[in-house]
Coordinates of C-alpha atoms in Angstrom, one line a residue:
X27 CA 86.1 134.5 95.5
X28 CA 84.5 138.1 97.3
X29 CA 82.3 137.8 100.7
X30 CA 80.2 139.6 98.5
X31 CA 79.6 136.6 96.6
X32 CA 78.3 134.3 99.2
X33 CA 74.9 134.0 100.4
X34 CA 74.4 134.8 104.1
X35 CA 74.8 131.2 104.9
X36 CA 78.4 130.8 103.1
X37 CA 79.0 134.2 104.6
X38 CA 78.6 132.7 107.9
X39 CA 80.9 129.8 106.9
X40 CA 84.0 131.6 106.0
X41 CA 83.9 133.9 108.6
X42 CA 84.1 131.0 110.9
X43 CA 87.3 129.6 108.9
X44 CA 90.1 131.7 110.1
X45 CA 89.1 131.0 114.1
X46 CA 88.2 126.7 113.3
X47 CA 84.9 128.1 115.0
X48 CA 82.2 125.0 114.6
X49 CA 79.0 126.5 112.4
X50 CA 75.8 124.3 112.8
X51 CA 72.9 124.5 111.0
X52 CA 71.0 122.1 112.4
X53 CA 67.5 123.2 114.5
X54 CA 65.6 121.6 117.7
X55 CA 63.4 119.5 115.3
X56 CA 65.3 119.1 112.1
X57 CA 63.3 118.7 109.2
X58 CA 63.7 115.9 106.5
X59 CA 67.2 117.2 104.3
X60 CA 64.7 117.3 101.4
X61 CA 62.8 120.4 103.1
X62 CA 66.3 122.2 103.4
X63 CA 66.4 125.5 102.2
X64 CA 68.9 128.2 101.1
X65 CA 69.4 128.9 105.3
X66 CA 71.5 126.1 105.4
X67 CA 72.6 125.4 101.6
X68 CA 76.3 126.1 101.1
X69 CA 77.9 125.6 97.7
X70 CA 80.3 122.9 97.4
X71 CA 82.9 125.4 95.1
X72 CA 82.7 127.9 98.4
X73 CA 84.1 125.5 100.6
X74 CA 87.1 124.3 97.8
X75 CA 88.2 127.8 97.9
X76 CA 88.0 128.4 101.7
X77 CA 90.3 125.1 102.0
X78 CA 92.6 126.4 99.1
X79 CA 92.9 130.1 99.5
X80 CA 91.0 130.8 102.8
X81 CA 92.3 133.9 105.2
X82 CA 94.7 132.7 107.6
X83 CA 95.7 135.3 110.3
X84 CA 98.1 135.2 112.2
X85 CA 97.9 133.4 115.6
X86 CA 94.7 131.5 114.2
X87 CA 94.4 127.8 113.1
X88 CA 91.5 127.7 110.6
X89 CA 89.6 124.6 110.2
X90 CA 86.3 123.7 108.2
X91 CA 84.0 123.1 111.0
X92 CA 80.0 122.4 109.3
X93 CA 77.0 120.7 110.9
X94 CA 73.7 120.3 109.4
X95 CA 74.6 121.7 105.8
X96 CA 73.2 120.6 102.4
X97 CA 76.4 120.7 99.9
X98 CA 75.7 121.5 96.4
X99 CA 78.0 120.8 93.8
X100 CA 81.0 118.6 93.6
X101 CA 83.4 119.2 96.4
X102 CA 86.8 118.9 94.0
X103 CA 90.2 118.3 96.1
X104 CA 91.8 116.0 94.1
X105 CA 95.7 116.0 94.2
X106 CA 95.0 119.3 96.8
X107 CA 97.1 119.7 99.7
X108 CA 94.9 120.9 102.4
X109 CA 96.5 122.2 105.8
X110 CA 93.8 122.3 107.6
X111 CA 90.8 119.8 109.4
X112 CA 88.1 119.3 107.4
X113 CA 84.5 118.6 109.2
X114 CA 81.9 118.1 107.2
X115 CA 79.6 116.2 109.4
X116 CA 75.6 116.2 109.6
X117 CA 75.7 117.6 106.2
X118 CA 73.8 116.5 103.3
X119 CA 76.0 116.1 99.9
X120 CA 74.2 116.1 96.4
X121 CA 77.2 114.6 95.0
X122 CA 79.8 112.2 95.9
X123 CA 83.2 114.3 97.5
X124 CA 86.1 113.8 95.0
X125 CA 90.0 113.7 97.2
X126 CA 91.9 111.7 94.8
X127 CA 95.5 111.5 95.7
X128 CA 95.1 114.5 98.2
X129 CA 96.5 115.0 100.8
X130 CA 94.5 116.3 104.1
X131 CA 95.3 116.4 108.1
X132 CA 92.0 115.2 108.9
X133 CA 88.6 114.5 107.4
X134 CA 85.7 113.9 108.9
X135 CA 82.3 113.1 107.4
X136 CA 80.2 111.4 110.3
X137 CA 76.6 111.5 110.4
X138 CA 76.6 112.5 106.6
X139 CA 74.7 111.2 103.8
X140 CA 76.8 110.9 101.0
X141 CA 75.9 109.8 97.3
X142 CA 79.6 108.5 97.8
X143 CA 83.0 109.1 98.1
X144 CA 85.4 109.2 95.8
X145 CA 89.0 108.9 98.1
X146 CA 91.6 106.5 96.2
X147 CA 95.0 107.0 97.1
X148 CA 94.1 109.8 99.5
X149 CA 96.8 110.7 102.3
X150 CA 95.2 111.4 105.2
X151 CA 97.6 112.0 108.7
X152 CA 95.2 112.1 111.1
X153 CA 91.4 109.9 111.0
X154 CA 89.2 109.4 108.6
X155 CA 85.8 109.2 109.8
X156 CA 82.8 108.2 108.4
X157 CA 81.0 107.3 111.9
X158 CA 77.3 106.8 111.4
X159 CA 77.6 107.8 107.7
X160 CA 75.1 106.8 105.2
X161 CA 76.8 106.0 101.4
X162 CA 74.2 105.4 99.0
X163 CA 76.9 104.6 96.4
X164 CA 81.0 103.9 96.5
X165 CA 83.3 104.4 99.1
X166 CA 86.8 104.1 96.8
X167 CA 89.7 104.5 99.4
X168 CA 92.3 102.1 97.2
X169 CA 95.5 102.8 97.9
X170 CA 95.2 104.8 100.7
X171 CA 97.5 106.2 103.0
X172 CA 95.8 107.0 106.5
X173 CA 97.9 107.9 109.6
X174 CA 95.3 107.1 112.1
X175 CA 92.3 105.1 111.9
X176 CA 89.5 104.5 110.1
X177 CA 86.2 104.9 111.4
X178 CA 83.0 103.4 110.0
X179 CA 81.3 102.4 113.4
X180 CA 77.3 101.6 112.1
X181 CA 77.8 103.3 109.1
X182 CA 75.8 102.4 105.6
X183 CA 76.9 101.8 102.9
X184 CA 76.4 100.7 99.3
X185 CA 72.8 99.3 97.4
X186 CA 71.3 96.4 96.6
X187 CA 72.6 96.8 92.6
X188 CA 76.4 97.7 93.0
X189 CA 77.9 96.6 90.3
X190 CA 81.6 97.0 91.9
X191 CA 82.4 96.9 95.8
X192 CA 80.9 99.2 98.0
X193 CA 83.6 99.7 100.0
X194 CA 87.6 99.7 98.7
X195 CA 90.3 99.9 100.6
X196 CA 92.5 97.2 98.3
X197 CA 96.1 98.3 99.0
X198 CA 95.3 100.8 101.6
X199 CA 97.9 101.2 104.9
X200 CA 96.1 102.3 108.4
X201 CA 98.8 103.4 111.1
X202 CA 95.7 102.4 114.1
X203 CA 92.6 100.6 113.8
X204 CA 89.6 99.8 110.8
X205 CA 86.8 100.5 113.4
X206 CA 83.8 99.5 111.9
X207 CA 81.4 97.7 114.8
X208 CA 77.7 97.6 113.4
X209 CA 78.8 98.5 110.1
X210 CA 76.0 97.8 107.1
X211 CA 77.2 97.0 103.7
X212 CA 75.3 96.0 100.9
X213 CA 77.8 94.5 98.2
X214 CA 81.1 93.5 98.7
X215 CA 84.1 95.1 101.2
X216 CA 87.4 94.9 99.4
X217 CA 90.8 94.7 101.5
X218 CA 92.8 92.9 99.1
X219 CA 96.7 93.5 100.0
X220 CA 95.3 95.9 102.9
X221 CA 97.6 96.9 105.6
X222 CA 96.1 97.4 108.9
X223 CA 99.2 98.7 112.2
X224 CA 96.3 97.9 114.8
X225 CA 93.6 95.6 115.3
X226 CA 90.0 95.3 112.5
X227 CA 87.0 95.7 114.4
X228 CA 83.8 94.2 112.4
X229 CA 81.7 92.8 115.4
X230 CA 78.0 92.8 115.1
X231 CA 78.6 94.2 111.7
X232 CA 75.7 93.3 108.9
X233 CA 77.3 92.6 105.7
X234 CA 75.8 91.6 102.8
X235 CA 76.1 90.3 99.2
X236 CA 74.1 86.8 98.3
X237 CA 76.2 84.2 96.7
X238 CA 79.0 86.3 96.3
X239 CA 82.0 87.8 98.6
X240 CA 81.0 89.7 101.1
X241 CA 84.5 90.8 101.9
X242 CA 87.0 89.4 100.1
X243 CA 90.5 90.8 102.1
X244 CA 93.4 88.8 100.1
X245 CA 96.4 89.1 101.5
X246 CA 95.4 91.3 104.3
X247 CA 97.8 92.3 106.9
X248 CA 96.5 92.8 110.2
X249 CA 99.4 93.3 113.7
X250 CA 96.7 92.9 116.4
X251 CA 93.0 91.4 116.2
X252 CA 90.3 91.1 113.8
X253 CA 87.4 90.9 115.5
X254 CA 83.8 89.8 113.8
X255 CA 82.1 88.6 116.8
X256 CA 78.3 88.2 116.2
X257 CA 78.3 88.7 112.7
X258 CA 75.6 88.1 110.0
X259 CA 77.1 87.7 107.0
X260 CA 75.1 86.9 103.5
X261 CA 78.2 85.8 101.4
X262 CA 81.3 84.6 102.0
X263 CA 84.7 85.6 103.4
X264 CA 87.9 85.8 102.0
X265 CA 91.1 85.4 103.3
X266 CA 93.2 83.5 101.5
X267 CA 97.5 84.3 102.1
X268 CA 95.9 86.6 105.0
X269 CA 98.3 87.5 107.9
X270 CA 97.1 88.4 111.2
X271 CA 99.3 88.7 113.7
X272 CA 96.7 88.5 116.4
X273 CA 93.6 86.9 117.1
X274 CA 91.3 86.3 114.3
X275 CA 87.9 85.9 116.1
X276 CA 84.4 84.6 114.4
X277 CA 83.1 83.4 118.0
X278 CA 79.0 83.9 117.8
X279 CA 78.8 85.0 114.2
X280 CA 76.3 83.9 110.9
X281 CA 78.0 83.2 107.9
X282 CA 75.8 82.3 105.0
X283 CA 77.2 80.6 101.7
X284 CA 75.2 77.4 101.2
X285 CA 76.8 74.7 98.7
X286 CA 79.9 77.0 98.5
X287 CA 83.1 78.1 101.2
X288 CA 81.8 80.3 103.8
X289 CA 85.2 81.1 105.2
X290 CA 88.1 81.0 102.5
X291 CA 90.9 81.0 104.8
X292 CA 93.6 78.7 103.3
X293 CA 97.8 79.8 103.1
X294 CA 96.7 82.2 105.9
X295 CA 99.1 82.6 109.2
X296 CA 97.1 83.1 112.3
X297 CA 98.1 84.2 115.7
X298 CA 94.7 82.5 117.2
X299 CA 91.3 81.2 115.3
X300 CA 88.2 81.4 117.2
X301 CA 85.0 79.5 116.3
X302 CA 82.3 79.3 118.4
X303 CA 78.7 79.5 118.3
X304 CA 76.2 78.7 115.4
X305 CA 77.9 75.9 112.7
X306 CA 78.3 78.4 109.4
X307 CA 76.3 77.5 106.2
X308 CA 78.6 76.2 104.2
X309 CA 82.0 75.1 103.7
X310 CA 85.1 76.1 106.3
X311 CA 88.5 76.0 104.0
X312 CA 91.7 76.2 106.6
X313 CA 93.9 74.2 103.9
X314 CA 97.5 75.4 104.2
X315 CA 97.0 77.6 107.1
X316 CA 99.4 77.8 109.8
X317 CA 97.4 78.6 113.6
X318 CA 99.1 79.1 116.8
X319 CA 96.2 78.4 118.6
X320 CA 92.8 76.9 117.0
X321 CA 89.9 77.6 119.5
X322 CA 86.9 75.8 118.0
X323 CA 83.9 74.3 119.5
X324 CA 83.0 70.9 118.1
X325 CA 79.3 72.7 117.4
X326 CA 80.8 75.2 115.4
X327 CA 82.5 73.0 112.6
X328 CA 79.8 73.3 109.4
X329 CA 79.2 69.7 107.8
X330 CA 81.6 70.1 105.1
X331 CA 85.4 71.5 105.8
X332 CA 88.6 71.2 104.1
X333 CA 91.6 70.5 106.1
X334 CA 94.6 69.0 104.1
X335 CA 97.9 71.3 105.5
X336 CA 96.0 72.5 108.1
X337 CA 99.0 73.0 111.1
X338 CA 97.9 74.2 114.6
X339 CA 100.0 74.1 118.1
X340 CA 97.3 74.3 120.8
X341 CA 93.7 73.3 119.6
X342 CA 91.4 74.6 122.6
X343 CA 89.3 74.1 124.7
X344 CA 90.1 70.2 125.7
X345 CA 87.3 68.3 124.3
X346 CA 87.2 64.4 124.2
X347 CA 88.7 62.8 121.1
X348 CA 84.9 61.3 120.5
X349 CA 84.2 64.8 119.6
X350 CA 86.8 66.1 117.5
X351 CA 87.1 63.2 115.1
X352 CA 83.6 64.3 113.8
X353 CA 85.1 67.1 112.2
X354 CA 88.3 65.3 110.6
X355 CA 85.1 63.0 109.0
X356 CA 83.8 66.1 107.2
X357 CA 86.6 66.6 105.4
X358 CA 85.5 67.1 101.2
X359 CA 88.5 65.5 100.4
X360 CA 87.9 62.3 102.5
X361 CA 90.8 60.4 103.6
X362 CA 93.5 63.4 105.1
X363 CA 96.3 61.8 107.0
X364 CA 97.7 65.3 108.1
X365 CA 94.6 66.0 109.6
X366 CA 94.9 63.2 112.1
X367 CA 98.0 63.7 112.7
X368 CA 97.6 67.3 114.0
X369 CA 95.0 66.3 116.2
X370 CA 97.0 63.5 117.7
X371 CA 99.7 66.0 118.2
X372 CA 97.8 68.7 119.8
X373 CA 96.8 65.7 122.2
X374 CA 100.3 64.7 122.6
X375 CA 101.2 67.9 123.9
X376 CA 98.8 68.4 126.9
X377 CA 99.8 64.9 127.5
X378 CA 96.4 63.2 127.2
X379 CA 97.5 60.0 125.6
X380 CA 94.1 58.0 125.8
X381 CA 92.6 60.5 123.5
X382 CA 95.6 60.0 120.7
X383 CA 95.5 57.0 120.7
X384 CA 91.7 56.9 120.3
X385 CA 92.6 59.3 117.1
X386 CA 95.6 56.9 115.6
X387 CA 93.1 53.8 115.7
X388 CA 90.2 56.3 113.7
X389 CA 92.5 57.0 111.9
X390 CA 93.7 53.7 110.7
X391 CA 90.1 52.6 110.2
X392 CA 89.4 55.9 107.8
X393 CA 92.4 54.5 105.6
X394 CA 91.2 51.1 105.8
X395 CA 87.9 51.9 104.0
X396 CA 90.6 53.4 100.8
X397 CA 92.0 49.9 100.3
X398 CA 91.1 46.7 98.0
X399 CA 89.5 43.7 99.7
X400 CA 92.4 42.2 101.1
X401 CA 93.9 44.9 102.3
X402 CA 90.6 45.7 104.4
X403 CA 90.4 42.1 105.2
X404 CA 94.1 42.2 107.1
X405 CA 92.8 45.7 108.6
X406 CA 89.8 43.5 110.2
X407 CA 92.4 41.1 111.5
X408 CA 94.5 43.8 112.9
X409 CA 91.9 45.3 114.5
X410 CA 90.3 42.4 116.2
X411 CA 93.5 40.8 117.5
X412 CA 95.5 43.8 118.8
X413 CA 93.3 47.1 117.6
X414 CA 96.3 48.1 114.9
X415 CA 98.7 47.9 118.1
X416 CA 97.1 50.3 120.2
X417 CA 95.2 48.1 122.4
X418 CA 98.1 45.1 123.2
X419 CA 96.3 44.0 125.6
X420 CA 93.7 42.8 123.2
X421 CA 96.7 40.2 121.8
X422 CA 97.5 39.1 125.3
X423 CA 94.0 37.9 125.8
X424 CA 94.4 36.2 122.5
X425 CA 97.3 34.6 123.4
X426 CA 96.1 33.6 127.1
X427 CA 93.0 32.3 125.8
X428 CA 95.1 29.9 122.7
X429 CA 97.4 29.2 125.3
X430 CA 94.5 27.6 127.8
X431 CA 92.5 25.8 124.8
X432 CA 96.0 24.1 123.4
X433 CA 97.0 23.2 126.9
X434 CA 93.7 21.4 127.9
X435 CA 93.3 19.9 124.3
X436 CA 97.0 18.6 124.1
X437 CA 96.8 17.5 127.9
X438 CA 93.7 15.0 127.5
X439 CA 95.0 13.9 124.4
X440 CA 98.7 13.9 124.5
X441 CA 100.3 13.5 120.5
X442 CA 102.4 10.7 119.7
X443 CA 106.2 11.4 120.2
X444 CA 107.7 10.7 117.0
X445 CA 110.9 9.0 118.6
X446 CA 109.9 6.7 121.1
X447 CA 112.6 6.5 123.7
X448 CA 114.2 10.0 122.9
X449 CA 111.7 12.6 123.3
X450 CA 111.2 15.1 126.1
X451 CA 108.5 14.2 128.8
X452 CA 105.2 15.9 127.3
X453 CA 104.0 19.3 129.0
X454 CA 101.2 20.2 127.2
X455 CA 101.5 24.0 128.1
X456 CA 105.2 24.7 126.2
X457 CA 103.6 22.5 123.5
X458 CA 101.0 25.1 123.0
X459 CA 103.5 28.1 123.5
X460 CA 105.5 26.2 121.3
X461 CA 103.2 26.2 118.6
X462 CA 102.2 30.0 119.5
X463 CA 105.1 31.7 119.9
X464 CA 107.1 32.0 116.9
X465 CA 111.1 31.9 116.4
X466 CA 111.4 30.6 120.4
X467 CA 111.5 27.0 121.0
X468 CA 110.8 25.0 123.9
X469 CA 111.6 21.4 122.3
X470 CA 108.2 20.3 122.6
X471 CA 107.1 21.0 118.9
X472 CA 109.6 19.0 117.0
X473 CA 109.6 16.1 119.7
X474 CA 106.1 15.6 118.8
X475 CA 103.1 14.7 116.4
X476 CA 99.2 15.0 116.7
X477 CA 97.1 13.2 114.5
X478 CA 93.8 13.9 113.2
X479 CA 92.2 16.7 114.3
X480 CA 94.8 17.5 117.1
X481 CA 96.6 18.1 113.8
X482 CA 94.7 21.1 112.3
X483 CA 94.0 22.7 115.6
X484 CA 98.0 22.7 115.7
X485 CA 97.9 24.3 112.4
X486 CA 95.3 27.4 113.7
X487 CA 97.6 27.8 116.5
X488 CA 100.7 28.1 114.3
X489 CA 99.2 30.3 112.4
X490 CA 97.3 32.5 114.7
X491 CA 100.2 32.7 116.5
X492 CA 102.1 34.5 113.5
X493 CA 99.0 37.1 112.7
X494 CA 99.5 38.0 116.8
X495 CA 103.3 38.5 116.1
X496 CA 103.4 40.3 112.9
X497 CA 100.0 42.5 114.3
X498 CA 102.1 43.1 117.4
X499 CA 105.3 44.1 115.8
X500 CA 103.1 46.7 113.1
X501 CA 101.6 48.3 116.3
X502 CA 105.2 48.7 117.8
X503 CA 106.7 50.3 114.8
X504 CA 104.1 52.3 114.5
X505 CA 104.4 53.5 118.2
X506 CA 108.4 54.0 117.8
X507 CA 107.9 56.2 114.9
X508 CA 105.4 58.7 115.8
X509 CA 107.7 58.9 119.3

């Protein structure tokens, strides 16, 4: 392509190549891009050739430096390998830039409107930057390969009709950070199998996609943080088999999905989870995830939550066991035994005893309500007498109060001994324990025999005195095992 060619404002482009000199367009009070005229139109073919066959003198480094341009045409690079920084930024495109499988040391298309951007597989060794952008359309970076990061800090992207997501970066590697505070979306972000060196940044981000995923990130792999702190999301969010080696952090965040899982966490591994804030609408799925620490505020657990495989070390901050077991309640699939479990562990560990307890005994009344009559009946029984062995105390005062009954029954009406002559003098206190206490023997119950009435009260205590034991000895197996 001749200078000859070019209009004066292409003129004034490529003459600014060879030194990376910056060329802006822009003016004081920039008009609407509509009202843009030839001054500041450059063709999109001029600026494929400059990148592919520009003049490069010696001592220079060129670089595509453009502000405040209106792009006609396609800009075409796929499979190009371009050697130079390309900064298109300000600039108005009339259609979407095509770079697939290209390879580029930086681009950079802040501040742009852009029909869209067609990028997959791209190799990019520097950053990628779409700060402030405006996508009417696709962003298709599948598959690739960026050195640095990714920027997308309150940048726009998609429409209200996308029929496929608005933003792709399935399979893609970052070597830094996906910055994207105060990113808009409209349709669904895509990081299925996405590989991320540094930390996601989606806080006060705006993403929506009614009653559908919002971002659906699969298998995402993240070494630091991912951050989506105050958060309104119209969707729901997908993690499933998700690794993030640092702290994944929801605190203050909306997340809309009524009747269906809001956050779709399950098989994940989780350096730290953070919930705080405003309860999400709808369900929280953390089945088969593994948590090192689980920071959640008892106000931020939605009404509905799936928990079975759930596994956590440290479950912050310390709240009272009153609280928590609200949350194990909600559980869709009723009745979990791991999930008390977990919790009673997490209390066993900062050593606050009372409050496991308080969980083992809810949690033995939650399995009580999944058995037949009977078994509920002897539940009822356990629970009265010696509160399913974590409240012995409660079968002391049982026995104490037996022990005082028999004793001033039997000694105003002492039984008949049933060989006169041979029997022990009557003391109507063993009597009692004798009747009470099972396997141990005082003498006094064989020696002698109440009639009547004295007869069936000896019968209660005989076999009120079993229920204690057998209650008693449940409670202490149970306690030996979990130690």
């Amino acid at each position: 392509m001749e200078i000859n060619d070019l209009t004066p404002a292409e003129q004034r482009v490529w003459r600014a190549f060879p030194q990376g000199r910056a060329v802006d367009f822009r003016e004081t009070d920039d008009p609407e891009p509509a009202a843009w005229g030839p001054e500041r139109t450059v063709r999109a073919e001029v600026l494929r050739a400059l990148l592919l066959n520009g003049p490069q003198p010696d001592g220079e480094i060129p670089a595509l430096d453009l502000m405040g341009a209106r792009v006609t045409g396609r800009l075409d690079l796929q499979y190009a390998t371009i050697e130079h920084p390309v900064r298109l930024r300000h600039c108005r495109f009339d259609e979407p830039p095509r770079c697939h499988a290209a390879r580029l040391r930086e681009l950079n298309l802040s501040e742009s409107v852009l029909p869209g951007l067609l990028a997959p597989t791209v190799h990019v060794d520097g950053a990628l930057r779409l700060t402030r952008a405006r996508v009417d359309g696709t962003v298709r970076l599948g598959g690739a390969q960026i050195s640095g990061s990714l920027y997308l800090e309150s940048a726009r992207i998609g429409t209200l009709d996308a029929e496929e997501p608005v933003l792709q970066l399935n399979q893609a590697s970052l070597g830094a950070d996906l910055w994207a505070p105060g990113l808009r979306t409209r349709g669904q972000i895509r990081l299925n199998g996405a590989s991320v060196a540094g930390s996601v940044n989606l806080s006060e981000a705006r993403l929506s996609h009614p009653g559908n995923a919002a971002m659906d990130a699969e298998t995402l792999t993240v070494e630091g943080d991912m951050r989506v702190r105050y958060a309104e999301v119209e969707g729901w969010i997908g993690l499933r088999g998700a690794r993030i080696a640092g702290r994944l952090d929801l605190s203050y965040s909306r997340l809309s999905h009524p009747g269906e899982s809001g956050l779709r966490t399950s098989s994940c591994a989780i350096g730290e989870l953070w919930l705080r804030g405003p309860a999400m609408e709808g369900t929280l799925n953390l089945r088969r995830t593994q948590v090192d620490v689980l920071f959640v505020e008892p106000e931020a657990v939605p009404e509905v939550v799936l928990l079975n495989g759930l596994v956590y070390s440290s479950l912050m901050p310390h709240e009272p066991a009153e609280r928590r077991l609200p949350m194990l309640e909600r559980d869709r699939d009723g009745y979990v035994p791991h999930s008390y479990e977990q919790l009673t562990g997490a209390y066993l560990r900062i050593g606050d005893e009372h409050a496991a307890r308080l969980v083992q005994l809810a949690k033995q009344r939650r399995h009580r309500t999944t058995l037949p009559w009977y078994g509920r009946l002897w539940g009822v029984v356990q629970e009265a007498t010696v509160g399913y062995g974590f409240r012995p105390l409660r079968a002391a005062g049982w026995l104490l109060s037996l022990l005082a009954v028999g004793s001033l029954v039997y000694g105003l009406h002492h039984p008949e001994p049933l060989k006169a002559g041979e029997a022990p003098d009557f003391n109507p206190v063993f009597y009692t324990l004798d009747l009470l206490v099972p396997v141990i023997s005082f003498g006094q119950e064989g020696a002698f025999a109440p009639r009547g009435w004295y007869q069936w009260l000896s019968y209660v205590l005989v076999i009120t005195g079993w229920i204690l034991a057998s209650t008693v000895v449940a409670g202490v197996s149970r306690s030996v095992s979990r130690q």
